[in-house]
PDB file of C-alpha atoms in Angstrom:
ATOM      1  CA  MET A   8    -162.077   4.257  26.350  1.00 83.00           C
ATOM      2  CA  ILE A   9    -163.768   4.435  29.738  1.00 94.00           C
ATOM      3  CA  ARG A  10    -164.974   1.002  30.840  1.00 96.00           C
ATOM      4  CA  LYS A  11    -166.735   0.303  34.079  1.00 98.00           C
ATOM      5  CA  LEU A  12    -165.906  -3.233  35.157  1.00 98.00           C
ATOM      6  CA  LEU A  13    -167.619  -3.126  38.535  1.00 98.00           C
ATOM      7  CA  GLU A  14    -169.182  -0.441  40.688  1.00 97.00           C
ATOM      8  CA  ASN A  15    -165.762   0.305  42.142  1.00 98.00           C
ATOM      9  CA  VAL A  16    -163.457  -0.362  39.165  1.00 98.00           C
ATOM     10  CA  ILE A  17    -163.070   1.728  36.045  1.00 98.00           C
ATOM     11  CA  VAL A  18    -160.463   1.470  33.337  1.00 98.00           C
ATOM     12  CA  VAL A  19    -159.450   4.565  31.330  1.00 98.00           C
ATOM     13  CA  GLY A  20    -157.511   4.393  28.071  1.00 95.00           C
ATOM     14  CA  GLU A  21    -157.270   6.240  24.758  1.00 86.00           C
ATOM     15  CA  GLY A  22    -156.527   4.527  21.485  1.00 84.00           C
ATOM     16  CA  GLY A  23    -153.451   2.417  21.928  1.00 89.00           C
ATOM     17  CA  SER A  24    -152.130   4.377  24.893  1.00 94.00           C
ATOM     18  CA  SER A  25    -151.514   2.720  28.235  1.00 97.00           C
ATOM     19  CA  ASN A  26    -154.495   1.926  30.433  1.00 98.00           C
ATOM     20  CA  THR A  27    -155.059   3.417  33.873  1.00 98.00           C
ATOM     21  CA  THR A  28    -157.119   1.406  36.329  1.00 98.00           C
ATOM     22  CA  LEU A  29    -159.124   3.219  39.059  1.00 98.00           C
ATOM     23  CA  VAL A  30    -160.203   1.197  42.113  1.00 98.00           C
ATOM     24  CA  SER A  31    -162.465   2.831  44.644  1.00 98.00           C
ATOM     25  CA  GLY A  32    -162.232   1.807  48.310  1.00 97.00           C
ATOM     26  CA  LYS A  33    -164.120   3.013  51.394  1.00 96.00           C
ATOM     27  CA  SER A  34    -162.396   6.369  51.637  1.00 95.00           C
ATOM     28  CA  CYS A  35    -160.012   6.759  48.712  1.00 97.00           C
ATOM     29  CA  VAL A  36    -159.172   5.627  45.171  1.00 98.00           C
ATOM     30  CA  VAL A  37    -156.168   3.561  44.056  1.00 98.00           C
ATOM     31  CA  VAL A  38    -154.715   4.437  40.655  1.00 98.00           C
ATOM     32  CA  ILE A  39    -152.732   1.800  38.773  1.00 98.00           C
ATOM     33  CA  ASP A  40    -150.367   3.233  36.108  1.00 98.00           C
ATOM     34  CA  THR A  41    -150.381   6.943  35.307  1.00 98.00           C
ATOM     35  CA  SER A  42    -149.793   7.197  31.505  1.00 97.00           C
ATOM     36  CA  LEU A  43    -147.116   9.119  29.618  1.00 97.00           C
ATOM     37  CA  PHE A  44    -148.293  12.709  29.915  1.00 96.00           C
ATOM     38  CA  PRO A  45    -148.907  14.610  33.131  1.00 96.00           C
ATOM     39  CA  GLU A  46    -151.854  16.524  31.619  1.00 96.00           C
ATOM     40  CA  ARG A  47    -153.692  13.298  30.926  1.00 96.00           C
ATOM     41  CA  ALA A  48    -152.923  12.085  34.427  1.00 98.00           C
ATOM     42  CA  ILE A  49    -154.316  15.317  35.877  1.00 98.00           C
ATOM     43  CA  LYS A  50    -157.547  14.763  33.998  1.00 97.00           C
ATOM     44  CA  THR A  51    -157.688  11.151  35.126  1.00 97.00           C
ATOM     45  CA  ARG A  52    -157.192  12.210  38.743  1.00 98.00           C
ATOM     46  CA  LYS A  53    -160.030  14.711  38.469  1.00 98.00           C
ATOM     47  CA  PHE A  54    -162.258  12.096  36.825  1.00 98.00           C
ATOM     48  CA  ALA A  55    -161.526   9.622  39.608  1.00 97.00           C
ATOM     49  CA  SER A  56    -162.403  12.159  42.308  1.00 96.00           C
ATOM     50  CA  ASP A  57    -165.555  13.312  40.467  1.00 97.00           C
ATOM     51  CA  ILE A  58    -166.900   9.838  39.636  1.00 97.00           C
ATOM     52  CA  PHE A  59    -166.168   8.230  43.032  1.00 98.00           C
ATOM     53  CA  GLY A  60    -166.349  11.326  45.254  1.00 97.00           C
ATOM     54  CA  LYS A  61    -163.112  10.399  46.977  1.00 97.00           C
ATOM     55  CA  PRO A  62    -159.485  11.489  46.845  1.00 97.00           C
ATOM     56  CA  VAL A  63    -156.676   9.371  45.341  1.00 98.00           C
ATOM     57  CA  GLY A  64    -154.926   7.537  48.225  1.00 98.00           C
ATOM     58  CA  LEU A  65    -152.330   5.460  46.391  1.00 98.00           C
ATOM     59  CA  VAL A  66    -150.691   5.119  43.001  1.00 98.00           C
ATOM     60  CA  VAL A  67    -149.167   1.833  41.759  1.00 98.00           C
ATOM     61  CA  ASN A  68    -146.712   1.551  38.825  1.00 98.00           C
ATOM     62  CA  THR A  69    -146.611  -1.872  37.103  1.00 98.00           C
ATOM     63  CA  HIS A  70    -143.185  -1.296  35.489  1.00 98.00           C
ATOM     64  CA  TYR A  71    -140.765   1.477  34.681  1.00 98.00           C
ATOM     65  CA  HIS A  72    -141.720   2.334  31.082  1.00 98.00           C
ATOM     66  CA  PRO A  73    -142.566   6.031  30.642  1.00 98.00           C
ATOM     67  CA  ASP A  74    -146.078   5.450  29.286  1.00 98.00           C
ATOM     68  CA  HIS A  75    -146.935   3.914  32.671  1.00 98.00           C
ATOM     69  CA  THR A  76    -144.970   6.201  34.991  1.00 98.00           C
ATOM     70  CA  PHE A  77    -144.366   9.693  33.588  1.00 98.00           C
ATOM     71  CA  GLY A  78    -147.820  10.806  34.707  1.00 98.00           C
ATOM     72  CA  ASN A  79    -146.701  10.260  38.302  1.00 98.00           C
ATOM     73  CA  SER A  80    -146.071  14.019  38.669  1.00 97.00           C
ATOM     74  CA  ALA A  81    -149.900  14.568  38.798  1.00 98.00           C
ATOM     75  CA  PHE A  82    -149.830  12.557  42.045  1.00 98.00           C
ATOM     76  CA  GLU A  83    -146.729  13.974  43.693  1.00 97.00           C
ATOM     77  CA  ASP A  84    -148.549  14.466  46.964  1.00 97.00           C
ATOM     78  CA  VAL A  85    -149.677  10.857  47.081  1.00 97.00           C
ATOM     79  CA  ASP A  86    -147.794   7.691  47.968  1.00 98.00           C
ATOM     80  CA  ILE A  87    -146.526   5.955  44.819  1.00 98.00           C
ATOM     81  CA  LEU A  88    -145.830   2.218  45.115  1.00 98.00           C
ATOM     82  CA  SER A  89    -143.727   0.030  42.832  1.00 98.00           C
ATOM     83  CA  SER A  90    -141.266  -2.804  42.992  1.00 98.00           C
ATOM     84  CA  SER A  91    -137.797  -1.801  44.094  1.00 98.00           C
ATOM     85  CA  LEU A  92    -136.568  -2.739  40.634  1.00 98.00           C
ATOM     86  CA  THR A  93    -139.006  -0.309  38.986  1.00 98.00           C
ATOM     87  CA  LYS A  94    -137.689   2.508  41.114  1.00 98.00           C
ATOM     88  CA  GLU A  95    -134.100   1.535  40.316  1.00 98.00           C
ATOM     89  CA  ARG A  96    -134.803   1.585  36.613  1.00 98.00           C
ATOM     90  CA  MET A  97    -136.426   4.992  36.884  1.00 98.00           C
ATOM     91  CA  GLU A  98    -133.477   6.331  38.849  1.00 98.00           C
ATOM     92  CA  GLU A  99    -131.279   5.376  35.884  1.00 97.00           C
ATOM     93  CA  MET A 100    -133.230   7.668  33.502  1.00 97.00           C
ATOM     94  CA  ASP A 101    -130.940  10.590  32.635  1.00 95.00           C
ATOM     95  CA  ARG A 102    -131.695  13.835  30.829  1.00 94.00           C
ATOM     96  CA  ASP A 103    -131.015  12.350  27.378  1.00 96.00           C
ATOM     97  CA  TYR A 104    -133.449   9.480  28.020  1.00 95.00           C
ATOM     98  CA  ILE A 105    -136.183  11.838  29.185  1.00 96.00           C
ATOM     99  CA  GLU A 106    -135.660  14.160  26.211  1.00 96.00           C
ATOM    100  CA  LYS A 107    -135.966  11.209  23.810  1.00 95.00           C
ATOM    101  CA  VAL A 108    -139.287  10.348  25.345  1.00 96.00           C
ATOM    102  CA  TRP A 109    -140.825  13.790  25.888  1.00 96.00           C
ATOM    103  CA  GLY A 110    -138.813  16.031  23.578  1.00 95.00           C
ATOM    104  CA  LYS A 111    -136.463  18.753  24.779  1.00 94.00           C
ATOM    105  CA  GLU A 112    -139.100  21.444  25.359  1.00 94.00           C
ATOM    106  CA  ARG A 113    -141.347  19.272  27.505  1.00 93.00           C
ATOM    107  CA  ALA A 114    -138.379  17.759  29.367  1.00 94.00           C
ATOM    108  CA  GLU A 115    -137.297  21.261  30.375  1.00 93.00           C
ATOM    109  CA  ARG A 116    -140.625  22.169  31.906  1.00 92.00           C
ATOM    110  CA  GLU A 117    -141.757  18.788  33.307  1.00 92.00           C
ATOM    111  CA  HIS A 118    -140.157  16.409  35.740  1.00 94.00           C
ATOM    112  CA  ILE A 119    -140.559  12.720  36.504  1.00 96.00           C
ATOM    113  CA  VAL A 120    -141.580  11.544  39.962  1.00 98.00           C
ATOM    114  CA  LEU A 121    -140.196   8.335  41.389  1.00 98.00           C
ATOM    115  CA  PRO A 122    -142.117   5.895  43.570  1.00 98.00           C
ATOM    116  CA  ASN A 123    -141.625   6.651  47.248  1.00 98.00           C
ATOM    117  CA  GLN A 124    -142.783   3.217  48.507  1.00 98.00           C
ATOM    118  CA  THR A 125    -141.300  -0.057  47.247  1.00 98.00           C
ATOM    119  CA  PHE A 126    -141.514  -3.807  47.698  1.00 98.00           C
ATOM    120  CA  ASN A 127    -139.388  -6.799  46.714  1.00 97.00           C
ATOM    121  CA  ASP A 128    -140.936  -9.503  44.515  1.00 96.00           C
ATOM    122  CA  LYS A 129    -144.403  -9.643  46.117  1.00 98.00           C
ATOM    123  CA  MET A 130    -146.620  -7.753  48.523  1.00 98.00           C
ATOM    124  CA  SER A 131    -150.156  -7.979  49.905  1.00 98.00           C
ATOM    125  CA  ILE A 132    -151.616  -4.630  50.835  1.00 97.00           C
ATOM    126  CA  GLY A 133    -154.913  -3.070  51.891  1.00 96.00           C
ATOM    127  CA  VAL A 134    -155.541   0.609  51.192  1.00 96.00           C
ATOM    128  CA  CYS A 135    -158.853   2.227  52.072  1.00 92.00           C
ATOM    129  CA  GLY A 136    -160.474  -1.193  51.934  1.00 94.00           C
ATOM    130  CA  VAL A 137    -158.907  -2.083  48.540  1.00 97.00           C
ATOM    131  CA  LYS A 138    -157.088  -5.408  48.951  1.00 97.00           C
ATOM    132  CA  MET A 139    -154.355  -6.169  46.413  1.00 98.00           C
ATOM    133  CA  LYS A 140    -151.608  -8.671  45.752  1.00 98.00           C
ATOM    134  CA  LEU A 141    -148.641  -7.300  43.827  1.00 98.00           C
ATOM    135  CA  LEU A 142    -146.365  -9.841  42.162  1.00 98.00           C
ATOM    136  CA  THR A 143    -143.235  -9.060  40.155  1.00 98.00           C
ATOM    137  CA  LEU A 144    -143.116 -11.718  37.435  1.00 98.00           C
ATOM    138  CA  GLY A 145    -140.731 -10.231  34.874  1.00 98.00           C
ATOM    139  CA  GLY A 146    -141.059 -11.006  31.194  1.00 98.00           C
ATOM    140  CA  HIS A 147    -141.936  -7.893  29.253  1.00 98.00           C
ATOM    141  CA  THR A 148    -139.378  -6.102  31.450  1.00 98.00           C
ATOM    142  CA  PRO A 149    -137.445  -7.486  34.425  1.00 98.00           C
ATOM    143  CA  ASP A 150    -139.740  -5.503  36.787  1.00 98.00           C
ATOM    144  CA  SER A 151    -143.064  -6.357  35.176  1.00 98.00           C
ATOM    145  CA  THR A 152    -145.583  -6.516  37.993  1.00 98.00           C
ATOM    146  CA  VAL A 153    -149.227  -7.618  38.096  1.00 98.00           C
ATOM    147  CA  VAL A 154    -151.843  -6.349  40.487  1.00 98.00           C
ATOM    148  CA  PHE A 155    -154.367  -8.957  41.550  1.00 98.00           C
ATOM    149  CA  LEU A 156    -157.660  -7.695  42.973  1.00 98.00           C
ATOM    150  CA  GLU A 157    -158.751 -11.071  44.297  1.00 94.00           C
ATOM    151  CA  ARG A 158    -162.120  -9.978  45.680  1.00 95.00           C
ATOM    152  CA  GLU A 159    -163.034  -8.384  42.349  1.00 97.00           C
ATOM    153  CA  GLY A 160    -161.545 -11.190  40.229  1.00 98.00           C
ATOM    154  CA  ILE A 161    -159.394  -8.724  38.259  1.00 98.00           C
ATOM    155  CA  VAL A 162    -155.760  -8.851  37.206  1.00 98.00           C
ATOM    156  CA  VAL A 163    -154.150  -5.613  36.078  1.00 98.00           C
ATOM    157  CA  ALA A 164    -151.414  -7.127  33.912  1.00 98.00           C
ATOM    158  CA  GLY A 165    -149.436  -4.095  32.737  1.00 98.00           C
ATOM    159  CA  ASP A 166    -147.627  -4.778  29.479  1.00 98.00           C
ATOM    160  CA  LEU A 167    -147.482  -8.513  30.095  1.00 98.00           C
ATOM    161  CA  VAL A 168    -150.739  -8.549  28.126  1.00 98.00           C
ATOM    162  CA  PHE A 169    -151.673  -6.644  24.974  1.00 98.00           C
ATOM    163  CA  ASN A 170    -155.081  -6.758  23.301  1.00 98.00           C
ATOM    164  CA  GLY A 171    -155.575  -5.680  19.705  1.00 97.00           C
ATOM    165  CA  TYR A 172    -152.108  -4.169  19.410  1.00 97.00           C
ATOM    166  CA  HIS A 173    -148.746  -5.696  18.534  1.00 96.00           C
ATOM    167  CA  LEU A 174    -146.637  -6.604  21.526  1.00 97.00           C
ATOM    168  CA  GLU A 175    -143.722  -4.430  22.547  1.00 97.00           C
ATOM    169  CA  ILE A 176    -140.711  -6.718  22.934  1.00 97.00           C
ATOM    170  CA  THR A 177    -137.831  -4.669  24.269  1.00 96.00           C
ATOM    171  CA  GLU A 178    -134.113  -5.415  24.594  1.00 95.00           C
ATOM    172  CA  ASP A 179    -134.579  -6.331  28.280  1.00 97.00           C
ATOM    173  CA  SER A 180    -137.544  -8.612  27.640  1.00 97.00           C
ATOM    174  CA  ASP A 181    -137.226 -12.241  28.714  1.00 96.00           C
ATOM    175  CA  ILE A 182    -139.522 -14.317  26.482  1.00 95.00           C
ATOM    176  CA  GLY A 183    -139.303 -17.463  28.677  1.00 95.00           C
ATOM    177  CA  ALA A 184    -140.211 -15.489  31.786  1.00 98.00           C
ATOM    178  CA  TRP A 185    -142.976 -13.701  29.842  1.00 98.00           C
ATOM    179  CA  LYS A 186    -144.577 -17.019  28.838  1.00 98.00           C
ATOM    180  CA  GLU A 187    -144.328 -18.306  32.442  1.00 98.00           C
ATOM    181  CA  ALA A 188    -145.894 -15.064  33.682  1.00 98.00           C
ATOM    182  CA  LEU A 189    -148.848 -15.490  31.327  1.00 98.00           C
ATOM    183  CA  SER A 190    -149.335 -19.058  32.554  1.00 98.00           C
ATOM    184  CA  PHE A 191    -149.260 -17.715  36.123  1.00 98.00           C
ATOM    185  CA  ILE A 192    -151.878 -15.095  35.310  1.00 98.00           C
ATOM    186  CA  ARG A 193    -154.027 -17.716  33.645  1.00 98.00           C
ATOM    187  CA  ASP A 194    -153.867 -19.895  36.742  1.00 97.00           C
ATOM    188  CA  MET A 195    -155.244 -16.996  38.810  1.00 96.00           C
ATOM    189  CA  SER A 196    -158.512 -17.545  36.837  1.00 97.00           C
ATOM    190  CA  PRO A 197    -159.421 -13.860  36.628  1.00 98.00           C
ATOM    191  CA  VAL A 198    -162.824 -12.730  35.414  1.00 98.00           C
ATOM    192  CA  PHE A 199    -161.291  -9.565  33.910  1.00 98.00           C
ATOM    193  CA  VAL A 200    -157.789  -9.010  32.606  1.00 98.00           C
ATOM    194  CA  VAL A 201    -156.712  -5.354  32.155  1.00 98.00           C
ATOM    195  CA  PRO A 202    -153.965  -5.259  29.506  1.00 98.00           C
ATOM    196  CA  GLY A 203    -151.322  -2.604  29.326  1.00 98.00           C
ATOM    197  CA  HIS A 204    -152.769  -1.543  25.996  1.00 98.00           C
ATOM    198  CA  GLY A 205    -156.144  -2.287  24.432  1.00 97.00           C
ATOM    199  CA  GLU A 206    -159.579  -3.315  25.592  1.00 97.00           C
ATOM    200  CA  VAL A 207    -160.221  -5.211  28.762  1.00 98.00           C
ATOM    201  CA  GLY A 208    -160.758  -8.900  28.200  1.00 98.00           C
ATOM    202  CA  GLY A 209    -160.722 -12.283  29.892  1.00 98.00           C
ATOM    203  CA  MET A 210    -158.701 -15.470  29.585  1.00 97.00           C
ATOM    204  CA  ASP A 211    -158.780 -15.127  25.776  1.00 98.00           C
ATOM    205  CA  ILE A 212    -156.384 -12.169  25.732  1.00 98.00           C
ATOM    206  CA  ILE A 213    -153.886 -14.059  27.889  1.00 98.00           C
ATOM    207  CA  LYS A 214    -153.977 -16.836  25.326  1.00 98.00           C
ATOM    208  CA  GLY A 215    -153.695 -14.359  22.447  1.00 98.00           C
ATOM    209  CA  THR A 216    -150.609 -12.776  23.981  1.00 98.00           C
ATOM    210  CA  LYS A 217    -148.929 -16.118  24.662  1.00 98.00           C
ATOM    211  CA  ASP A 218    -149.716 -17.424  21.152  1.00 97.00           C
ATOM    212  CA  TYR A 219    -148.195 -14.245  19.701  1.00 96.00           C
ATOM    213  CA  LEU A 220    -144.964 -14.883  21.609  1.00 96.00           C
ATOM    214  CA  LEU A 221    -144.820 -18.515  20.597  1.00 95.00           C
ATOM    215  CA  LYS A 222    -145.330 -17.714  16.899  1.00 93.00           C
ATOM    216  CA  ILE A 223    -142.947 -14.805  16.670  1.00 92.00           C
ATOM    217  CA  GLU A 224    -140.362 -17.041  18.302  1.00 91.00           C
ATOM    218  CA  GLY A 225    -141.083 -19.728  15.694  1.00 92.00           C
ATOM    219  CA  PHE A 226    -140.722 -17.182  12.915  1.00 90.00           C
ATOM    220  CA  VAL A 227    -137.407 -15.872  14.169  1.00 88.00           C
ATOM    221  CA  GLU A 228    -136.053 -19.368  14.705  1.00 87.00           C
ATOM    222  CA  GLY A 229    -137.130 -20.406  11.198  1.00 89.00           C
ATOM    223  CA  ARG A 230    -139.873 -22.828  12.193  1.00 93.00           C
ATOM    224  CA  LEU A 231    -142.619 -20.607  10.741  1.00 91.00           C
ATOM    225  CA  SER A 232    -142.710 -18.802   7.410  1.00 90.00           C
ATOM    226  CA  LYS A 233    -143.554 -15.134   7.075  1.00 85.00           C
ATOM    227  CA  GLU A 234    -146.696 -16.078   5.114  1.00 90.00           C
ATOM    228  CA  GLU A 235    -147.844 -18.395   7.936  1.00 91.00           C
ATOM    229  CA  LEU A 236    -147.177 -15.714  10.486  1.00 88.00           C
ATOM    230  CA  LEU A 237    -148.921 -12.867   8.726  1.00 85.00           C
ATOM    231  CA  SER A 238    -151.936 -15.002   7.732  1.00 91.00           C
ATOM    232  CA  ASP A 239    -152.646 -15.534  11.402  1.00 94.00           C
ATOM    233  CA  GLU A 240    -155.341 -13.038  12.533  1.00 94.00           C
ATOM    234  CA  ASN A 241    -153.568 -12.816  15.882  1.00 95.00           C
ATOM    235  CA  PHE A 242    -150.921 -10.858  13.936  1.00 91.00           C
ATOM    236  CA  SER A 243    -152.736  -9.425  10.886  1.00 92.00           C
ATOM    237  CA  MET A 244    -155.607  -7.839  12.895  1.00 93.00           C
ATOM    238  CA  ARG A 245    -153.450  -6.122  15.497  1.00 96.00           C
ATOM    239  CA  GLU A 246    -152.797  -2.417  15.272  1.00 95.00           C
ATOM    240  CA  PHE A 247    -149.438  -0.528  15.470  1.00 94.00           C
ATOM    241  CA  PRO A 248    -147.631  -2.727  12.903  1.00 91.00           C
ATOM    242  CA  GLU A 249    -144.478  -0.618  13.447  1.00 91.00           C
ATOM    243  CA  LEU A 250    -144.200  -2.326  16.840  1.00 91.00           C
ATOM    244  CA  PHE A 251    -143.891  -5.669  15.057  1.00 89.00           C
ATOM    245  CA  SER A 252    -140.705  -4.570  13.302  1.00 89.00           C
ATOM    246  CA  TYR A 253    -139.345  -3.060  16.565  1.00 93.00           C
ATOM    247  CA  SER A 254    -140.148  -6.248  18.493  1.00 93.00           C
ATOM    248  CA  PHE A 255    -138.700  -8.489  15.753  1.00 89.00           C
ATOM    249  CA  GLU A 256    -135.380  -6.610  15.849  1.00 93.00           C
ATOM    250  CA  ASN A 257    -135.205  -6.789  19.663  1.00 94.00           C
ATOM    251  CA  LEU A 258    -136.056 -10.492  19.683  1.00 91.00           C
ATOM    252  CA  LEU A 259    -133.143 -11.111  17.311  1.00 90.00           C
ATOM    253  CA  LYS A 260    -130.817  -9.295  19.727  1.00 90.00           C
ATOM    254  CA  ILE A 261    -132.184 -11.349  22.678  1.00 88.00           C
ATOM    255  CA  LEU A 262    -131.661 -14.631  20.823  1.00 83.00           C
ATOM    256  CA  ALA A 263    -128.203 -13.597  19.770  1.00 84.00           C
ATOM    257  CA  ARG A 264    -127.254 -13.108  23.403  1.00 84.00           C
ATOM    258  CA  SER A 265    -128.628 -16.436  24.524  1.00 74.00           C
TER     259      SER A 265
END
């Protein structure tokens, strides 16, 4: 998927892989999320330079998950910005973790690159004429951050929003914070919402993600039957059903701790 939202904003994705958002300013391009594989990130960087005729001036990571950060090595010569918590989580990634993600052979020849610029909780920044607000809301992960391009009316939501794919609920997800984050994004009244995975949408994909969380909670807590859950197109029409089982198991662990 390559979708041009505005003259200066393009979203690049492939199947259910993570989305990368390219925002062109006066003299450089801002890249938001870098994907899992450096070779894809290298191609995305070349595409950004070719299409906009400008170099990449800044990279932003929305959260620590590898499919949003392991492409950072393609931008090692550029400032990489994230929340301080994202950097901390990446610093905790040991060799075993990286091998589980990439495989031993790739892990031996590749390396991950940490953010070299950080902020706490929120930040307003202008780079090459691109004005952004970065807000760490938590939810999907403790460090889940949204990027609000107010002038363009765009929220890059990272994995707080999924469109067309089952949500990834991890062991460090906070469902309450996630629902609050979605309400916060809704109140921003964006024209476009860039999900972490899936096609760009509008307010409808915020609602779809929140409804998903509410119903899977209801199912786990016994307020909703399996038949009621699976008959809902918000579940049955989503791809990557294996993520549903993974998320269900993690939600049980979260509820057991609470």
